Short mmCIF file of C-alpha atoms in Angstrom, two decimals:
data_model
loop_
_atom_site.label_atom_id
_atom_site.label_comp_id
_atom_site.label_asym_id
_atom_site.label_seq_id
_atom_site.Cartn_x
_atom_site.Cartn_y
_atom_site.Cartn_z
CA THR M 16 -55.38 146.14 -54.59
CA ARG M 17 -58.23 146.06 -56.33
CA PHE M 18 -60.30 146.41 -53.45
CA GLU M 19 -58.82 149.69 -51.06
CA ILE M 20 -58.79 148.73 -47.56
CA LEU M 21 -61.06 150.91 -45.70
CA GLN M 22 -60.44 152.60 -42.43
CA PRO M 23 -63.61 152.61 -40.05
CA GLU M 24 -64.12 156.29 -40.82
CA GLN M 25 -64.71 155.55 -44.48
CA MET M 26 -67.03 152.66 -43.43
CA SER M 27 -70.92 152.80 -43.83
CA ALA M 28 -73.00 152.22 -40.37
CA LEU M 29 -73.74 148.61 -41.64
CA GLN M 30 -69.80 148.08 -43.09
CA ARG M 31 -68.93 149.24 -39.31
CA GLU M 32 -71.68 146.99 -37.91
CA VAL M 33 -70.26 143.84 -39.80
CA ALA M 34 -66.78 144.64 -39.25
CA ASP M 35 -67.43 145.09 -35.92
CA THR M 36 -69.18 141.63 -35.41
CA ILE M 37 -65.95 140.38 -37.45
CA THR M 38 -63.47 141.44 -34.94
CA SER M 39 -65.24 140.79 -31.79
CA GLY M 40 -65.39 136.70 -33.16
CA PRO M 41 -62.81 134.13 -33.25
CA ARG M 42 -61.20 135.78 -36.08
CA GLY M 43 -60.34 138.80 -33.77
CA ALA M 44 -59.50 141.27 -36.59
CA LEU M 45 -60.90 142.37 -40.36
CA LYS M 46 -58.25 140.97 -42.45
CA GLY M 47 -57.59 138.65 -45.59
CA PRO M 48 -60.48 137.97 -47.92
CA PHE M 49 -62.74 140.54 -45.47
CA LEU M 50 -61.11 143.68 -46.29
CA ALA M 51 -62.27 143.19 -49.55
CA LEU M 52 -65.73 141.20 -48.70
CA ILE M 53 -66.83 144.64 -46.64
CA HIS M 54 -67.23 146.56 -49.43
CA ASN M 55 -70.41 144.43 -49.69
CA PRO M 56 -71.43 144.17 -46.03
CA ALA M 57 -74.57 141.97 -46.23
CA LEU M 58 -72.62 139.47 -48.50
CA ALA M 59 -69.62 139.79 -45.79
CA SER M 60 -71.74 138.77 -42.71
CA LYS M 61 -73.29 135.99 -44.51
CA VAL M 62 -69.79 134.67 -45.54
CA GLN M 63 -68.38 135.28 -42.00
CA ALA M 64 -71.02 133.58 -40.26
CA LEU M 65 -70.49 130.44 -42.43
CA GLY M 66 -66.61 130.66 -42.35
CA GLU M 67 -67.01 131.00 -38.66
CA HIS M 68 -68.83 127.33 -38.64
CA LEU M 69 -66.41 125.27 -41.24
CA ARG M 70 -63.28 126.94 -39.68
CA TYR M 71 -63.68 126.31 -35.71
CA ALA M 72 -66.95 124.15 -35.13
CA THR M 73 -66.95 121.28 -37.46
CA GLY M 74 -65.77 119.16 -34.48
CA LEU M 75 -62.70 118.41 -36.91
CA PRO M 76 -59.34 118.74 -35.30
CA GLN M 77 -57.89 121.92 -36.80
CA GLN M 78 -55.16 120.18 -38.37
CA LEU M 79 -57.40 118.38 -40.60
CA VAL M 80 -59.53 121.08 -41.34
CA GLU M 81 -56.26 122.84 -42.60
CA ILE M 82 -55.30 119.95 -45.27
CA ALA M 83 -58.59 120.83 -46.76
CA ILE M 84 -58.02 124.77 -46.79
CA LEU M 85 -54.58 123.70 -48.16
CA VAL M 86 -55.38 121.72 -50.85
CA THR M 87 -58.10 124.19 -51.88
CA ALA M 88 -55.63 127.33 -51.61
CA ARG M 89 -53.23 125.19 -53.59
CA ARG M 90 -56.00 124.11 -56.56
CA TRP M 91 -56.62 127.74 -57.23
CA ASN M 92 -53.04 129.10 -56.53
CA CYS M 93 -54.05 131.34 -54.16
CA ASP M 94 -51.06 132.90 -52.78
CA TYR M 95 -52.57 135.08 -49.84
CA GLU M 96 -54.74 132.31 -48.75
CA TRP M 97 -51.79 129.68 -48.91
CA VAL M 98 -49.75 131.76 -46.70
CA ALA M 99 -51.89 132.35 -43.65
CA HIS M 100 -53.14 128.89 -43.89
CA ALA M 101 -49.63 127.43 -43.72
CA ARG M 102 -48.95 129.46 -41.08
CA ILE M 103 -52.56 128.61 -39.00
CA ALA M 104 -51.47 125.05 -40.31
CA ARG M 105 -48.57 125.00 -38.36
CA GLU M 106 -49.56 126.62 -35.23
CA ALA M 107 -52.54 123.71 -35.01
CA GLY M 108 -49.73 121.12 -35.09
CA LEU M 109 -49.55 120.39 -38.74
CA ARG M 110 -46.15 118.69 -39.62
CA GLU M 111 -44.05 120.43 -42.15
CA ASP M 112 -43.79 117.09 -44.17
CA ILE M 113 -47.35 117.44 -44.97
CA ILE M 114 -47.56 121.10 -45.75
CA ALA M 115 -44.44 121.30 -48.06
CA PRO M 116 -45.56 118.59 -50.11
CA LEU M 117 -49.18 120.08 -50.63
CA SER M 118 -47.38 123.39 -51.56
CA ARG M 119 -45.53 121.47 -54.73
CA HIS M 120 -48.93 120.04 -55.35
CA THR M 121 -47.64 116.41 -54.39
CA ARG M 122 -49.57 113.95 -52.05
CA PRO M 123 -47.36 113.86 -48.82
CA GLU M 124 -46.61 110.62 -47.72
CA GLY M 125 -46.85 109.58 -44.25
CA MET M 126 -49.89 110.64 -43.45
CA ASN M 127 -51.99 108.91 -40.67
CA LYS M 128 -55.13 107.51 -41.76
CA ARG M 129 -57.33 110.58 -41.11
CA GLU M 130 -54.83 112.88 -42.75
CA SER M 131 -55.29 110.87 -45.83
CA ILE M 132 -58.94 110.21 -46.02
CA VAL M 133 -59.41 114.21 -45.52
CA HIS M 134 -56.56 115.00 -47.91
CA ASP M 135 -58.12 112.40 -50.50
CA PHE M 136 -61.62 113.61 -50.18
CA ALA M 137 -60.56 117.60 -49.84
CA TYR M 138 -58.59 116.78 -53.32
CA GLU M 139 -60.97 114.90 -55.33
CA THR M 140 -63.57 117.41 -54.36
CA VAL M 141 -61.70 120.61 -55.32
CA TRP M 142 -59.79 119.19 -58.33
CA GLU M 143 -62.68 116.67 -59.85
CA GLY M 144 -66.01 118.20 -58.71
CA GLN M 145 -66.71 115.35 -56.05
CA PRO M 146 -64.89 112.57 -54.54
CA THR M 147 -65.05 108.73 -56.11
CA ASP M 148 -66.87 106.26 -54.18
CA LYS M 149 -63.99 104.46 -52.59
CA THR M 150 -62.82 107.97 -51.07
CA TYR M 151 -66.40 108.91 -49.65
CA GLU M 152 -67.25 105.62 -48.42
CA ALA M 153 -63.85 105.51 -46.81
CA PHE M 154 -64.53 109.22 -45.39
CA VAL M 155 -67.99 108.39 -44.18
CA ALA M 156 -66.85 105.08 -42.65
CA GLU M 157 -64.32 106.90 -40.65
CA LEU M 158 -65.60 110.52 -39.78
CA GLY M 159 -69.54 110.53 -40.83
CA LYS M 160 -71.75 112.06 -43.53
CA ALA M 161 -72.13 115.17 -41.78
CA THR M 162 -68.75 115.97 -41.42
CA ALA M 163 -68.30 114.84 -44.92
CA LEU M 164 -70.37 117.58 -45.70
CA ASP M 165 -68.30 119.92 -43.52
CA VAL M 166 -65.43 119.08 -45.57
CA MET M 167 -66.97 119.56 -48.99
CA ALA M 168 -68.47 123.02 -47.81
CA VAL M 169 -64.97 124.02 -46.50
CA CYS M 170 -63.66 123.27 -50.28
CA GLY M 171 -66.35 125.13 -51.93
CA TYR M 172 -66.11 128.22 -49.15
CA TYR M 173 -62.38 128.65 -49.42
CA SER M 174 -62.65 128.29 -53.23
CA MET M 175 -65.04 131.33 -52.99
CA LEU M 176 -62.73 133.26 -50.57
CA ALA M 177 -59.82 132.20 -53.05
CA PHE M 178 -61.57 133.82 -55.73
CA VAL M 179 -61.92 137.02 -53.57
CA LEU M 180 -58.17 137.17 -52.59
CA ASN M 181 -56.88 135.92 -56.41
CA THR M 182 -59.02 139.02 -57.79
CA ALA M 183 -58.70 141.45 -54.90
CA LYS M 184 -54.65 141.17 -55.23
CA PHE M 185 -53.58 142.10 -51.72
CA PRO M 186 -50.12 141.81 -51.16
CA LEU M 187 -48.45 138.93 -49.43
CA PRO M 188 -46.70 139.64 -45.91
CA ALA M 189 -42.89 140.29 -46.36
CA GLY M 190 -40.73 137.39 -46.39
CA THR M 191 -43.50 135.05 -47.93
CA THR M 192 -43.22 132.74 -50.97
CA ALA M 193 -45.52 132.77 -53.66
CA LEU M 194 -46.97 129.35 -54.99
CA THR M 195 -46.11 130.25 -58.47
CA ASP M 196 -42.47 130.77 -57.58
CA LEU M 197 -42.64 127.62 -55.75
CA ASP M 198 -43.74 126.01 -59.05
CA GLN M 199 -40.62 127.98 -60.84
CA GLY M 200 -38.49 126.52 -58.54
CA LYS M 201 -37.65 130.25 -57.58
CA VAL M 202 -37.06 129.14 -53.62
#
């Protein structure tokens, strides 16, 4: 890894304070991108506050948030983000027949209306830089402008985390599959 994992005794007072804030919140632990971000505690503090809103307070059901996160992880081929959020998506009730096609960069069939709307909005945002007028209008009609901003922010936030994770090169948990292995048919 390019960012050594700091133990509490190796952290500055500010790093420990930020780590304590993260571990006492809904994440429950210092993990994933925060293992790298803690090297810049001022940044880690701001990033975790935004992430806490986007992941836990958008008002969207968690499985819809996870669709946007998985689309973004796939866009940036972020194995660590993909593995973590595929697991979280399953725990949130997202069906495997949606998760598996996303891993192959394929639009899932059989999504319900809201799953489809969130998928298309997130996909166009991360792959094209913005949703089309048709996709935007369908999203806003179903979920509103405030939620459109939340989903765009989810895509941007998880893009940033993908850059951190891809650069950090943290190892994947044992027994998990990298997206590149899926692309090459190794699984």
